[in-house]
């Protein structure tokens, strides 16, 4: 760290202050973890009640969806909680005349002169953002790469995030500008392949379930006698896992295809 970055005052006068909505992060974490825990508990409880015996395939798929929802909720909630803990209560950014300050209620987390910012990963060009993207701060992302190898991330939960990002860009004309989504244009074929593989996985799992029905089977032997036998289909445990796989592959196909379309038609 350079001498001019020793204290915030050494970075010059305060230009703008951008508090981060840590309370919103915690609220996001609480409801996501709650939904994730309840959905996971419900799925596991139903699975244990059935005891893994063969039964209605629809019930097993419902178990897979419930567990998939639970996993997504737990992952999302944990991510929000980790970001809130890393930021700390009262997290904020300050744009100073000669640099950037990052701190919270406990004190400074970092301070950098403009010369210490080596790269700026710019967000996608502005457009309509969904309410959930805005809620989680994903409507704006800007990552600053430091000369010492560190990174500073600014997202939409920082007040005036775009103003902060533009200020950094204006003060760092020598920093290398990076496009956060350039990789989607370079990986177009691989994204389509990923979507195709996910669709193939969904088809294969659905066919497996349909090819192994349970219930009574009636056959006629060589002597003309009718034979009735009960055939056990796919067990609920397997159905649950396949349902979870179908949900995961279906979501993966949508994400891969959306990334391909975005990279294909988005102008650099």
Coordinates of C-alpha atoms in Angstrom, one line a residue:
X1 CA 0.0 0.0 0.0
X2 CA 1.4 3.4 -1.0
X3 CA 2.1 6.2 1.4
X4 CA -0.7 8.3 0.1
X5 CA -3.2 5.6 1.0
X6 CA -2.1 5.5 4.7
X7 CA -5.3 7.2 6.0
X8 CA -8.6 8.2 4.4
X9 CA -7.7 11.9 4.9
X10 CA -4.6 11.4 2.9
X11 CA -6.8 10.5 -0.1
X12 CA -8.2 14.0 -0.1
X13 CA -11.6 15.4 0.4
X14 CA -14.8 13.3 0.5
X15 CA -16.6 13.4 -2.9
X16 CA -19.4 10.9 -2.2
X17 CA -20.4 8.3 0.3
X18 CA -22.2 5.0 -0.7
X19 CA -23.6 2.9 2.2
X20 CA -24.3 -0.7 1.5
X21 CA -27.8 -2.1 2.4
X22 CA -26.5 -4.8 4.8
X23 CA -29.9 -5.1 6.4
X24 CA -31.4 -6.1 3.0
X25 CA -28.7 -8.7 2.6
X26 CA -29.6 -10.2 6.0
X27 CA -33.3 -10.1 5.2
X28 CA -32.6 -11.9 1.9
X29 CA -30.5 -14.5 3.8
X30 CA -33.1 -15.1 6.4
X31 CA -36.0 -15.8 4.1
X32 CA -33.9 -17.8 1.6
X33 CA -32.5 -20.0 4.3
X34 CA -36.0 -20.4 5.9
X35 CA -37.5 -21.5 2.6
X36 CA -34.5 -23.7 1.8
X37 CA -34.7 -25.4 5.3
X38 CA -38.4 -25.9 5.2
X39 CA -38.4 -27.3 1.6
X40 CA -35.5 -29.6 2.4
X41 CA -37.1 -30.8 5.6
X42 CA -40.4 -31.4 3.8
X43 CA -38.7 -33.4 1.0
X44 CA -36.7 -35.5 3.4
X45 CA -39.7 -36.1 5.7
X46 CA -41.9 -37.3 2.8
X47 CA -39.0 -39.5 1.6
X48 CA -38.6 -41.1 5.0
X49 CA -42.4 -41.6 5.4
X50 CA -42.5 -43.4 2.1
X51 CA -39.5 -45.5 3.1
X52 CA -38.1 -45.6 -0.4
X53 CA -40.8 -48.0 -1.6
X54 CA -42.2 -48.0 -5.1
X55 CA -45.1 -45.7 -5.7
X56 CA -46.5 -42.9 -7.7
X57 CA -43.8 -41.4 -10.0
X58 CA -45.4 -38.0 -9.6
X59 CA -44.9 -38.1 -5.9
X60 CA -41.2 -38.9 -6.4
X61 CA -40.8 -36.0 -8.8
X62 CA -42.5 -33.7 -6.3
X63 CA -39.9 -34.8 -3.7
X64 CA -37.1 -34.0 -6.2
X65 CA -38.5 -30.5 -6.8
X66 CA -38.9 -29.9 -3.1
X67 CA -35.3 -30.9 -2.4
X68 CA -34.1 -28.9 -5.4
X69 CA -35.9 -25.8 -4.1
X70 CA -34.4 -26.5 -0.7
X71 CA -30.9 -26.7 -2.0
X72 CA -31.3 -23.5 -4.1
X73 CA -32.7 -21.6 -1.0
X74 CA -29.9 -22.8 1.2
X75 CA -27.2 -21.9 -1.3
X76 CA -28.7 -18.5 -2.0
X77 CA -29.2 -17.7 1.7
X78 CA -25.7 -18.8 2.6
X79 CA -24.3 -16.6 -0.2
X80 CA -26.2 -13.6 1.1
X81 CA -25.2 -14.3 4.7
X82 CA -21.5 -14.6 3.8
X83 CA -21.5 -11.3 1.9
X84 CA -23.2 -9.6 4.8
X85 CA -20.6 -11.0 7.3
X86 CA -17.7 -10.1 5.0
X87 CA -19.0 -6.5 4.6
X88 CA -19.9 -6.0 8.2
X89 CA -22.4 -3.8 9.9
X90 CA -22.4 -0.3 8.4
X91 CA -20.5 -1.2 5.3
X92 CA -19.8 1.7 3.0
X93 CA -17.7 3.0 0.1
X94 CA -16.3 6.5 -0.1
X95 CA -15.1 8.2 -3.2
X96 CA -12.3 10.6 -2.3
X97 CA -10.4 13.1 -4.4
X98 CA -7.4 10.8 -4.8
X99 CA -8.8 7.3 -4.1
X100 CA -11.4 4.9 -2.8
X101 CA -12.2 3.9 0.8
X102 CA -14.0 0.8 1.9
X103 CA -15.1 0.4 5.5
X104 CA -17.8 -0.4 8.0
X105 CA -18.9 0.5 11.6
X106 CA -15.8 -1.2 13.0
X107 CA -13.3 0.8 10.9
X108 CA -11.5 0.7 7.6
X109 CA -11.4 -2.4 5.5
X110 CA -9.3 -0.9 2.7
X111 CA -8.2 2.3 1.0
X112 CA -6.6 2.6 -2.4
X113 CA -5.3 5.4 -4.5
X114 CA -6.6 5.6 -8.1
X115 CA -3.2 4.5 -9.3
X116 CA -3.6 1.2 -7.4
X117 CA -6.7 0.2 -9.4
X118 CA -5.3 -1.8 -12.4
X119 CA -8.5 -3.2 -14.0
X120 CA -12.2 -2.3 -14.0
X121 CA -14.7 -5.0 -14.9
X122 CA -17.6 -3.0 -16.2
X123 CA -21.2 -4.2 -15.8
X124 CA -23.4 -5.0 -18.7
X125 CA -25.0 -2.1 -20.5
X126 CA -28.0 -0.7 -18.7
X127 CA -31.4 -2.3 -19.2
X128 CA -34.5 -3.3 -17.4
X129 CA -33.6 -5.3 -14.3
X130 CA -36.0 -7.7 -12.6
X131 CA -37.3 -7.0 -9.2
X132 CA -35.4 -10.0 -7.8
X133 CA -32.1 -9.0 -9.4
X134 CA -32.5 -5.6 -7.8
X135 CA -33.4 -7.1 -4.5
X136 CA -30.1 -9.1 -4.4
X137 CA -28.0 -6.4 -5.9
X138 CA -27.5 -8.2 -9.2
X139 CA -28.8 -5.4 -11.3
X140 CA -25.3 -3.8 -11.1
X141 CA -21.9 -5.3 -10.7
X142 CA -18.5 -3.8 -11.0
X143 CA -15.3 -5.5 -10.0
X144 CA -12.1 -3.5 -9.4
X145 CA -8.8 -5.4 -9.8
X146 CA -6.0 -4.0 -7.6
X147 CA -2.3 -3.9 -8.6
X148 CA -1.5 -6.2 -5.7
X149 CA -3.8 -8.9 -7.0
X150 CA -6.8 -8.1 -4.7
X151 CA -10.3 -7.4 -5.9
X152 CA -13.0 -5.0 -4.7
X153 CA -16.6 -5.7 -5.7
X154 CA -19.4 -3.2 -5.9
X155 CA -23.0 -4.4 -6.5
X156 CA -26.4 -2.8 -6.7
X157 CA -26.9 -2.9 -2.9
X158 CA -24.4 0.0 -2.6
X159 CA -26.4 3.3 -2.7
X160 CA -25.7 5.0 -6.0
X161 CA -23.6 2.0 -7.2
X162 CA -23.5 3.2 -10.8
X163 CA -22.4 6.7 -9.7
X164 CA -19.6 5.1 -7.7
X165 CA -18.5 2.9 -10.6
X166 CA -18.5 5.8 -13.1
X167 CA -16.5 7.9 -10.6
X168 CA -13.8 5.1 -10.5
X169 CA -13.8 4.9 -14.3
X170 CA -13.4 8.7 -14.6
X171 CA -10.5 8.8 -12.1
X172 CA -8.7 5.7 -13.5
X173 CA -8.1 6.4 -17.3
X174 CA -5.1 4.1 -17.3
X175 CA -6.9 1.1 -15.8
X176 CA -7.7 -1.7 -18.2
X177 CA -11.4 -2.0 -18.9
X178 CA -12.8 -5.5 -19.0
X179 CA -16.2 -6.7 -20.1
X180 CA -17.9 -8.9 -17.5
X181 CA -19.8 -10.8 -20.2
X182 CA -17.4 -11.1 -23.0
X183 CA -16.9 -14.7 -22.3
X184 CA -20.5 -15.4 -23.3
X185 CA -19.7 -14.4 -26.9
X186 CA -16.5 -16.5 -26.9
X187 CA -18.2 -19.6 -25.5
X188 CA -21.3 -19.5 -27.8
X189 CA -20.8 -23.1 -29.2
X190 CA -20.0 -24.5 -25.7
X191 CA -23.1 -22.9 -24.2
X192 CA -25.2 -24.5 -26.9
X193 CA -23.6 -27.8 -26.3
X194 CA -24.2 -27.5 -22.6
X195 CA -27.9 -26.7 -23.3
X196 CA -28.2 -29.7 -25.6
X197 CA -26.6 -32.0 -23.1
X198 CA -29.0 -30.8 -20.4
X199 CA -32.0 -31.3 -22.6
X200 CA -30.7 -34.8 -23.5
X201 CA -30.4 -35.5 -19.8
X202 CA -34.0 -34.5 -19.1
X203 CA -35.2 -36.7 -22.0
X204 CA -33.2 -39.7 -20.8
X205 CA -34.5 -39.4 -17.2
X206 CA -38.1 -39.0 -18.3
X207 CA -37.8 -42.0 -20.6
X208 CA -36.3 -44.1 -17.8
X209 CA -39.2 -43.3 -15.6
X210 CA -41.8 -44.0 -18.3
X211 CA -40.0 -47.3 -19.3
X212 CA -40.2 -48.6 -15.7
X213 CA -43.9 -48.4 -14.7
X214 CA -45.2 -50.2 -11.7
X215 CA -48.4 -52.0 -11.2
X216 CA -50.1 -55.2 -12.3
X217 CA -48.9 -56.9 -15.4
X218 CA -51.0 -59.5 -17.3
X219 CA -49.3 -62.0 -19.6
X220 CA -50.4 -65.2 -21.4
X221 CA -48.0 -68.1 -21.2
X222 CA -47.4 -70.7 -24.0
X223 CA -50.3 -72.9 -22.8
X224 CA -52.7 -70.1 -22.9
X225 CA -53.0 -69.4 -19.2
X226 CA -53.3 -65.8 -18.0
X227 CA -50.7 -64.8 -15.5
X228 CA -51.1 -61.8 -13.3
X229 CA -48.1 -60.4 -11.5
X230 CA -47.3 -57.2 -9.7
X231 CA -44.2 -55.5 -11.1
X232 CA -42.4 -53.0 -8.9
X233 CA -41.6 -49.9 -10.7
X234 CA -38.9 -47.3 -9.9
X235 CA -38.6 -46.7 -6.2
X236 CA -39.4 -43.4 -4.6
X237 CA -35.8 -42.8 -3.7
X238 CA -34.8 -43.2 -7.3
X239 CA -37.7 -41.1 -8.5
X240 CA -36.8 -38.4 -6.1
X241 CA -33.2 -38.3 -7.4
X242 CA -34.3 -38.4 -11.0
X243 CA -36.8 -35.6 -10.3
X244 CA -34.0 -33.6 -8.7
X245 CA -31.8 -34.3 -11.8
X246 CA -34.6 -33.3 -14.2
X247 CA -35.1 -30.0 -12.3
X248 CA -31.3 -29.3 -12.3
X249 CA -30.9 -30.2 -16.0
X250 CA -33.9 -28.2 -17.0
X251 CA -32.6 -25.1 -15.1
X252 CA -29.2 -25.7 -16.7
X253 CA -30.6 -25.8 -20.2
X254 CA -32.5 -22.5 -19.7
X255 CA -29.4 -20.8 -18.2
X256 CA -27.1 -22.0 -21.0
X257 CA -29.5 -21.0 -23.7
X258 CA -30.2 -17.6 -22.1
X259 CA -26.4 -16.9 -21.9
X260 CA -26.0 -17.9 -25.5
X261 CA -28.7 -15.6 -26.7
X262 CA -27.5 -12.8 -24.5
X263 CA -23.9 -13.1 -25.8
X264 CA -25.0 -13.6 -29.4
X265 CA -27.3 -10.6 -29.7
X266 CA -25.7 -8.2 -27.1
X267 CA -23.5 -5.6 -28.8
X268 CA -20.0 -5.2 -27.3

